[in-house]
XYZ file of C-alpha atoms in Angstrom:
124
model
C -2.352 -106.962 -27.555
C -3.392 -110.613 -27.598
C -5.867 -112.193 -29.971
C -7.652 -115.381 -28.924
C -9.556 -117.595 -31.331
C -11.625 -120.518 -30.067
C -12.718 -123.532 -32.046
C -14.223 -126.945 -31.442
C -17.696 -126.167 -30.171
C -20.804 -127.836 -31.500
C -23.735 -130.095 -30.758
C -23.190 -133.344 -28.893
C -25.391 -135.856 -27.121
C -25.282 -136.269 -23.374
C -22.380 -138.492 -22.364
C -20.330 -137.449 -25.364
C -17.083 -135.537 -25.635
C -15.751 -132.394 -27.254
C -12.364 -130.728 -27.313
C -12.147 -126.968 -27.461
C -9.048 -125.191 -28.698
C -7.943 -121.613 -28.260
C -5.042 -120.243 -30.239
C -3.329 -117.082 -29.070
C -1.297 -114.565 -31.015
C 0.327 -111.236 -30.315
C 2.254 -111.965 -27.127
C 4.558 -114.660 -25.882
C 2.076 -117.388 -25.041
C 4.243 -118.885 -22.345
C 3.777 -115.724 -20.238
C -0.018 -115.929 -20.234
C -2.207 -117.655 -17.705
C -5.030 -119.229 -19.690
C -8.588 -120.045 -18.690
C -11.910 -121.231 -19.978
C -15.165 -119.611 -18.884
C -18.708 -120.361 -19.878
C -21.931 -118.424 -19.911
C -25.405 -119.855 -20.251
C -28.399 -117.653 -21.159
C -29.368 -115.283 -18.335
C -26.480 -116.492 -16.193
C -23.146 -115.030 -15.175
C -19.873 -115.895 -16.855
C -18.223 -118.530 -14.687
C -14.747 -119.984 -14.760
C -14.467 -123.625 -15.739
C -10.763 -124.268 -15.747
C -7.468 -122.429 -15.777
C -3.789 -123.194 -16.147
C -0.867 -121.033 -15.073
C 1.759 -119.887 -17.507
C 4.170 -122.530 -16.313
C 1.529 -125.216 -16.516
C 2.310 -126.052 -12.919
C -0.971 -124.891 -11.473
C -4.480 -125.705 -12.598
C -7.936 -124.839 -11.366
C -11.270 -126.549 -12.020
C -14.761 -125.598 -11.030
C -16.428 -128.245 -8.891
C -19.048 -128.823 -11.567
C -16.471 -130.101 -14.058
C -13.881 -131.828 -11.880
C -13.205 -135.320 -13.127
C -14.904 -134.631 -16.471
C -12.954 -131.744 -18.028
C -9.222 -131.307 -18.469
C -7.307 -128.187 -19.421
C -3.912 -128.358 -21.084
C -1.594 -126.062 -22.961
C 0.912 -126.465 -25.753
C 3.259 -123.504 -25.690
C 4.896 -124.575 -28.945
C 1.519 -124.184 -30.669
C 0.338 -121.162 -28.676
C -2.775 -123.136 -27.881
C -4.800 -124.089 -24.835
C -7.245 -126.972 -24.905
C -10.298 -128.002 -22.941
C -11.126 -131.681 -23.175
C -14.730 -132.186 -22.124
C -15.978 -135.684 -21.364
C -19.240 -137.052 -19.981
C -21.040 -133.954 -21.157
C -24.398 -133.113 -19.653
C -27.233 -130.864 -20.835
C -26.349 -128.347 -18.118
C -22.933 -127.923 -19.754
C -24.706 -126.125 -22.584
C -23.298 -122.604 -22.838
C -21.049 -120.302 -24.801
C -17.471 -121.134 -23.871
C -14.887 -118.371 -23.787
C -11.125 -118.524 -23.755
C -9.414 -115.890 -21.634
C -5.867 -114.849 -20.813
C -4.189 -112.789 -18.149
C -0.668 -111.423 -18.025
C -0.001 -112.486 -14.450
C 1.170 -115.929 -13.425
C -1.439 -116.585 -10.739
C -4.645 -118.380 -11.650
C -7.715 -116.308 -10.791
C -11.404 -117.213 -10.970
C -12.820 -113.707 -11.356
C -13.387 -112.830 -15.021
C -12.492 -109.201 -14.248
C -8.915 -110.399 -13.654
C -8.483 -111.466 -17.274
C -7.076 -109.071 -19.824
C -7.989 -110.772 -23.110
C -11.011 -112.686 -24.385
C -11.964 -114.752 -27.366
C -15.257 -114.409 -29.192
C -16.741 -117.557 -27.690
C -17.862 -120.869 -29.108
C -21.246 -122.488 -28.568
C -21.464 -125.901 -26.924
C -24.874 -127.558 -26.927
C -25.494 -130.872 -25.180
C -28.731 -132.629 -26.026
C -30.460 -135.037 -23.678
């Protein structure tokens, strides 16, 4: 079993930055593909970014390319999401997720473990 704990959410003005962190425990972190999803009210949970367990492959949704960056620190069992140039439509609950396979997938059903989520609110 893997436990994921997110931190770093909050309220920020448009154009600002936040960095989310997700710390994993319970399984060798280096064998987990990690991802960030987000879900706004009355909307589906969509993938934002993902990084393979080797760190050699990343994925970004078109809506965040050039603004967000995902990274992982296997020594700290932590994955990060650096979010820059934030916009009001980035407002959502952000979830960390992990899957046991090495391939990055965009479907949330392909992820085995989830964090509790952290709220990000961007004011205009």
